[in-house]
């Protein structure tokens, strides 16, 4: 049927009509409009796509509204869109920028889970997939091993929700001997660092136990 919504039938409408329909639909759908802006940015080049993605990631990081089970699916889809855009629209033209964007993406996990109901594991799945993407892009971008080790160390120190559980194993081939030795040294240095104890003036009594 010519009225069935298929790629072929929509192509028959012509670019001008389809563009008009997308603009009309986008005016009433924030997610669609955001996706359209991202596609336009990608068409303009990796630098413009990176700017659009970075802007969206910054907005997500600053979010305060609670993401309940009703909003979770749409939120995870938004994350997936940004992650795929990094791979499809930025990595091929600028792998170094894509790698930096993926670090920014994975760093969203802690602030996101502070305000998200992820009982289904959908959202954490996006961050763990991003860790795999990060390793793939790092293999292509070939960053300095010691610099990569430093970023890896910072990440595992912020692994509050298990989003970085497999990061070292995934990055090991890219880190190589030099990077892994540097990472080991930083972890051992952290292990030797005494845990600071708060002073008496910074302590606050919150209750009494049965023994006092």
mmCIF file of C-alpha atoms in Angstrom:
data_model
loop_
_atom_site.group_PDB
_atom_site.id
_atom_site.type_symbol
_atom_site.label_atom_id
_atom_site.label_comp_id
_atom_site.label_asym_id
_atom_site.label_seq_id
_atom_site.Cartn_x
_atom_site.Cartn_y
_atom_site.Cartn_z
ATOM 1 C CA UNK A 1 0.000 0.000 0.000
ATOM 2 C CA UNK A 2 1.182 3.488 -0.796
ATOM 3 C CA UNK A 3 -0.055 4.677 2.610
ATOM 4 C CA UNK A 4 2.082 2.227 4.596
ATOM 5 C CA UNK A 5 4.850 4.069 6.456
ATOM 6 C CA UNK A 6 7.975 2.679 4.798
ATOM 7 C CA UNK A 7 11.262 4.229 3.735
ATOM 8 C CA UNK A 8 10.292 3.971 0.066
ATOM 9 C CA UNK A 9 6.871 5.597 0.517
ATOM 10 C CA UNK A 10 8.317 8.438 2.618
ATOM 11 C CA UNK A 11 11.040 9.083 0.060
ATOM 12 C CA UNK A 12 8.283 9.572 -2.489
ATOM 13 C CA UNK A 13 7.031 12.596 -0.518
ATOM 14 C CA UNK A 14 10.219 14.466 -1.374
ATOM 15 C CA UNK A 15 12.806 16.169 0.816
ATOM 16 C CA UNK A 16 10.927 19.458 1.146
ATOM 17 C CA UNK A 17 7.713 17.844 2.414
ATOM 18 C CA UNK A 18 9.577 15.560 4.808
ATOM 19 C CA UNK A 19 11.576 18.500 6.180
ATOM 20 C CA UNK A 20 8.370 20.448 6.795
ATOM 21 C CA UNK A 21 6.821 17.480 8.605
ATOM 22 C CA UNK A 22 9.911 17.029 10.809
ATOM 23 C CA UNK A 23 9.926 20.698 11.772
ATOM 24 C CA UNK A 24 6.227 20.494 12.650
ATOM 25 C CA UNK A 25 6.685 17.333 14.727
ATOM 26 C CA UNK A 26 9.817 18.692 16.370
ATOM 27 C CA UNK A 27 7.971 21.739 17.664
ATOM 28 C CA UNK A 28 5.915 19.456 19.891
ATOM 29 C CA UNK A 29 8.562 16.897 20.778
ATOM 30 C CA UNK A 30 11.702 18.044 22.620
ATOM 31 C CA UNK A 31 13.456 14.682 22.152
ATOM 32 C CA UNK A 32 12.866 14.695 18.407
ATOM 33 C CA UNK A 33 13.977 18.299 18.085
ATOM 34 C CA UNK A 34 17.168 17.521 20.002
ATOM 35 C CA UNK A 35 17.805 14.559 17.683
ATOM 36 C CA UNK A 36 17.287 16.727 14.620
ATOM 37 C CA UNK A 37 19.766 19.318 15.912
ATOM 38 C CA UNK A 38 22.262 16.545 16.511
ATOM 39 C CA UNK A 39 21.845 15.219 12.973
ATOM 40 C CA UNK A 40 22.304 18.711 11.549
ATOM 41 C CA UNK A 41 25.428 19.191 13.658
ATOM 42 C CA UNK A 42 26.797 15.863 12.426
ATOM 43 C CA UNK A 43 26.228 16.900 8.836
ATOM 44 C CA UNK A 44 28.227 20.080 9.515
ATOM 45 C CA UNK A 45 31.257 18.076 10.658
ATOM 46 C CA UNK A 46 32.756 16.381 13.737
ATOM 47 C CA UNK A 47 33.628 19.651 15.472
ATOM 48 C CA UNK A 48 30.039 20.908 15.325
ATOM 49 C CA UNK A 49 28.717 17.497 16.384
ATOM 50 C CA UNK A 50 31.125 17.448 19.339
ATOM 51 C CA UNK A 51 29.910 20.881 20.460
ATOM 52 C CA UNK A 52 26.283 19.771 20.327
ATOM 53 C CA UNK A 53 26.994 16.542 22.228
ATOM 54 C CA UNK A 54 29.113 18.285 24.865
ATOM 55 C CA UNK A 55 26.334 20.810 25.420
ATOM 56 C CA UNK A 56 23.811 18.024 25.989
ATOM 57 C CA UNK A 57 26.108 16.098 28.348
ATOM 58 C CA UNK A 58 26.654 19.259 30.393
ATOM 59 C CA UNK A 59 22.887 19.762 30.642
ATOM 60 C CA UNK A 60 22.390 16.180 31.848
ATOM 61 C CA UNK A 61 25.141 16.600 34.459
ATOM 62 C CA UNK A 62 23.431 19.707 35.825
ATOM 63 C CA UNK A 63 19.987 18.079 35.975
ATOM 64 C CA UNK A 64 18.224 17.861 39.325
ATOM 65 C CA UNK A 65 14.816 16.348 38.498
ATOM 66 C CA UNK A 66 14.295 12.765 39.680
ATOM 67 C CA UNK A 67 14.179 10.158 36.907
ATOM 68 C CA UNK A 68 11.528 7.648 37.958
ATOM 69 C CA UNK A 69 10.559 4.411 36.221
ATOM 70 C CA UNK A 70 8.211 6.261 33.866
ATOM 71 C CA UNK A 71 10.974 8.574 32.606
ATOM 72 C CA UNK A 72 13.762 5.997 32.688
ATOM 73 C CA UNK A 73 13.241 4.550 29.191
ATOM 74 C CA UNK A 74 13.291 7.954 27.486
ATOM 75 C CA UNK A 75 16.319 9.021 29.503
ATOM 76 C CA UNK A 76 18.245 5.864 28.595
ATOM 77 C CA UNK A 77 17.334 6.444 24.948
ATOM 78 C CA UNK A 78 18.732 9.979 25.192
ATOM 79 C CA UNK A 79 21.986 8.607 26.617
ATOM 80 C CA UNK A 80 22.156 6.011 23.841
ATOM 81 C CA UNK A 81 21.632 8.717 21.219
ATOM 82 C CA UNK A 82 24.502 10.796 22.583
ATOM 83 C CA UNK A 83 26.786 7.763 22.883
ATOM 84 C CA UNK A 84 26.114 6.621 19.327
ATOM 85 C CA UNK A 85 26.575 10.154 18.018
ATOM 86 C CA UNK A 86 30.050 10.242 19.578
ATOM 87 C CA UNK A 87 30.922 7.059 17.699
ATOM 88 C CA UNK A 88 29.194 7.807 14.402
ATOM 89 C CA UNK A 89 29.634 11.551 14.022
ATOM 90 C CA UNK A 90 32.829 12.420 15.913
ATOM 91 C CA UNK A 91 35.125 9.400 16.241
ATOM 92 C CA UNK A 92 35.717 8.875 12.535
ATOM 93 C CA UNK A 93 36.882 12.438 12.012
ATOM 94 C CA UNK A 94 38.453 13.207 15.398
ATOM 95 C CA UNK A 95 39.102 10.158 17.611
ATOM 96 C CA UNK A 96 40.853 12.254 20.269
ATOM 97 C CA UNK A 97 37.804 14.458 20.708
ATOM 98 C CA UNK A 98 35.552 11.390 20.736
ATOM 99 C CA UNK A 99 37.673 9.854 23.490
ATOM 100 C CA UNK A 100 37.363 13.007 25.589
ATOM 101 C CA UNK A 101 33.597 13.038 25.050
ATOM 102 C CA UNK A 102 33.332 9.417 26.184
ATOM 103 C CA UNK A 103 35.187 10.268 29.395
ATOM 104 C CA UNK A 104 32.690 13.094 29.929
ATOM 105 C CA UNK A 105 29.845 10.685 29.156
ATOM 106 C CA UNK A 106 30.957 8.027 31.650
ATOM 107 C CA UNK A 107 31.542 10.696 34.312
ATOM 108 C CA UNK A 108 27.787 11.380 34.200
ATOM 109 C CA UNK A 109 27.079 8.098 35.996
ATOM 110 C CA UNK A 110 27.506 9.336 39.573
ATOM 111 C CA UNK A 111 25.344 12.483 39.295
ATOM 112 C CA UNK A 112 22.768 10.569 37.247
ATOM 113 C CA UNK A 113 22.373 7.691 39.717
ATOM 114 C CA UNK A 114 21.960 10.135 42.582
ATOM 115 C CA UNK A 115 18.625 11.073 41.004
ATOM 116 C CA UNK A 116 17.605 7.978 39.048
ATOM 117 C CA UNK A 117 15.582 4.834 39.717
ATOM 118 C CA UNK A 118 17.502 2.221 37.717
ATOM 119 C CA UNK A 119 16.010 -0.936 39.201
ATOM 120 C CA UNK A 120 15.869 -2.416 35.685
ATOM 121 C CA UNK A 121 19.583 -1.858 35.020
ATOM 122 C CA UNK A 122 18.813 -0.044 31.769
ATOM 123 C CA UNK A 123 20.764 3.120 32.540
ATOM 124 C CA UNK A 124 23.843 1.424 34.026
ATOM 125 C CA UNK A 125 23.905 -0.683 30.859
ATOM 126 C CA UNK A 126 24.496 2.440 28.780
ATOM 127 C CA UNK A 127 27.451 3.471 30.929
ATOM 128 C CA UNK A 128 29.024 0.023 30.822
ATOM 129 C CA UNK A 129 28.606 -0.067 27.061
ATOM 130 C CA UNK A 130 30.284 3.342 26.929
ATOM 131 C CA UNK A 131 33.285 1.905 28.800
ATOM 132 C CA UNK A 132 33.660 -0.640 26.011
ATOM 133 C CA UNK A 133 33.328 2.126 23.422
ATOM 134 C CA UNK A 134 35.939 4.127 25.318
ATOM 135 C CA UNK A 135 38.426 1.265 25.032
ATOM 136 C CA UNK A 136 37.711 0.862 21.312
ATOM 137 C CA UNK A 137 38.216 4.564 20.585
ATOM 138 C CA UNK A 138 41.326 4.714 22.787
ATOM 139 C CA UNK A 139 42.844 1.933 20.674
ATOM 140 C CA UNK A 140 42.209 4.092 17.609
ATOM 141 C CA UNK A 141 43.235 7.446 19.132
ATOM 142 C CA UNK A 142 46.385 6.042 20.835
ATOM 143 C CA UNK A 143 46.664 8.583 23.698
ATOM 144 C CA UNK A 144 49.801 8.884 25.819
ATOM 145 C CA UNK A 145 49.822 5.764 28.063
ATOM 146 C CA UNK A 146 50.614 7.676 31.247
ATOM 147 C CA UNK A 147 47.904 10.276 30.570
ATOM 148 C CA UNK A 148 45.437 7.462 29.873
ATOM 149 C CA UNK A 149 46.498 5.768 33.113
ATOM 150 C CA UNK A 150 45.855 8.997 35.040
ATOM 151 C CA UNK A 151 42.340 9.271 33.649
ATOM 152 C CA UNK A 152 41.730 5.606 34.377
ATOM 153 C CA UNK A 153 42.877 6.094 37.966
ATOM 154 C CA UNK A 154 40.526 9.059 38.415
ATOM 155 C CA UNK A 155 37.690 6.970 36.989
ATOM 156 C CA UNK A 156 38.150 3.935 39.236
ATOM 157 C CA UNK A 157 38.368 6.222 42.266
ATOM 158 C CA UNK A 158 34.892 7.486 41.321
ATOM 159 C CA UNK A 159 33.409 4.036 40.647
ATOM 160 C CA UNK A 160 30.509 4.598 43.045
ATOM 161 C CA UNK A 161 27.949 2.540 41.118
ATOM 162 C CA UNK A 162 30.125 -0.071 39.401
ATOM 163 C CA UNK A 163 30.096 1.719 36.060
ATOM 164 C CA UNK A 164 33.878 1.315 35.715
ATOM 165 C CA UNK A 165 34.131 -2.282 36.964
ATOM 166 C CA UNK A 166 35.728 -3.639 33.775
ATOM 167 C CA UNK A 167 37.593 -0.504 32.733
ATOM 168 C CA UNK A 168 41.168 -1.610 33.515
ATOM 169 C CA UNK A 169 40.742 -4.949 31.761
ATOM 170 C CA UNK A 170 39.254 -3.248 28.709
ATOM 171 C CA UNK A 171 41.959 -0.593 28.529
ATOM 172 C CA UNK A 172 44.897 -2.886 29.325
ATOM 173 C CA UNK A 173 45.899 -3.450 25.666
ATOM 174 C CA UNK A 174 45.987 0.323 25.065
ATOM 175 C CA UNK A 175 47.672 1.162 28.363
ATOM 176 C CA UNK A 176 50.452 -1.298 27.624
ATOM 177 C CA UNK A 177 53.256 -2.007 30.065
ATOM 178 C CA UNK A 178 54.092 1.677 30.624
ATOM 179 C CA UNK A 179 50.520 2.721 31.319
ATOM 180 C CA UNK A 180 49.756 -0.252 33.556
ATOM 181 C CA UNK A 181 52.907 0.295 35.630
ATOM 182 C CA UNK A 182 52.003 3.973 36.061
ATOM 183 C CA UNK A 183 48.457 3.041 37.065
ATOM 184 C CA UNK A 184 49.780 0.447 39.545
ATOM 185 C CA UNK A 185 52.088 3.042 41.087
ATOM 186 C CA UNK A 186 49.212 5.468 41.570
ATOM 187 C CA UNK A 187 47.018 2.806 43.192
ATOM 188 C CA UNK A 188 49.833 1.766 45.537
ATOM 189 C CA UNK A 189 50.461 5.394 46.444
ATOM 190 C CA UNK A 190 46.778 5.779 47.278
ATOM 191 C CA UNK A 191 46.936 2.645 49.445
ATOM 192 C CA UNK A 192 49.769 4.191 51.464
ATOM 193 C CA UNK A 193 47.930 7.469 52.007
ATOM 194 C CA UNK A 194 46.373 7.688 55.490
ATOM 195 C CA UNK A 195 42.639 8.251 55.565
ATOM 196 C CA UNK A 196 42.133 11.729 57.030
ATOM 197 C CA UNK A 197 40.221 11.777 60.297
ATOM 198 C CA UNK A 198 37.953 14.753 60.967
ATOM 199 C CA UNK A 199 38.904 17.044 63.827
ATOM 200 C CA UNK A 200 36.701 17.278 66.913
ATOM 201 C CA UNK A 201 35.208 20.548 65.724
ATOM 202 C CA UNK A 202 34.087 18.856 62.486
ATOM 203 C CA UNK A 203 32.381 15.968 64.262
ATOM 204 C CA UNK A 204 28.641 15.965 64.914
ATOM 205 C CA UNK A 205 26.759 13.664 67.243
ATOM 206 C CA UNK A 206 23.816 12.081 65.448
ATOM 207 C CA UNK A 207 22.710 9.557 68.067
ATOM 208 C CA UNK A 208 23.604 7.259 70.940
ATOM 209 C CA UNK A 209 24.327 3.554 70.786
ATOM 210 C CA UNK A 210 23.365 1.157 73.585
ATOM 211 C CA UNK A 211 26.934 1.352 74.867
ATOM 212 C CA UNK A 212 27.106 5.141 74.850
#
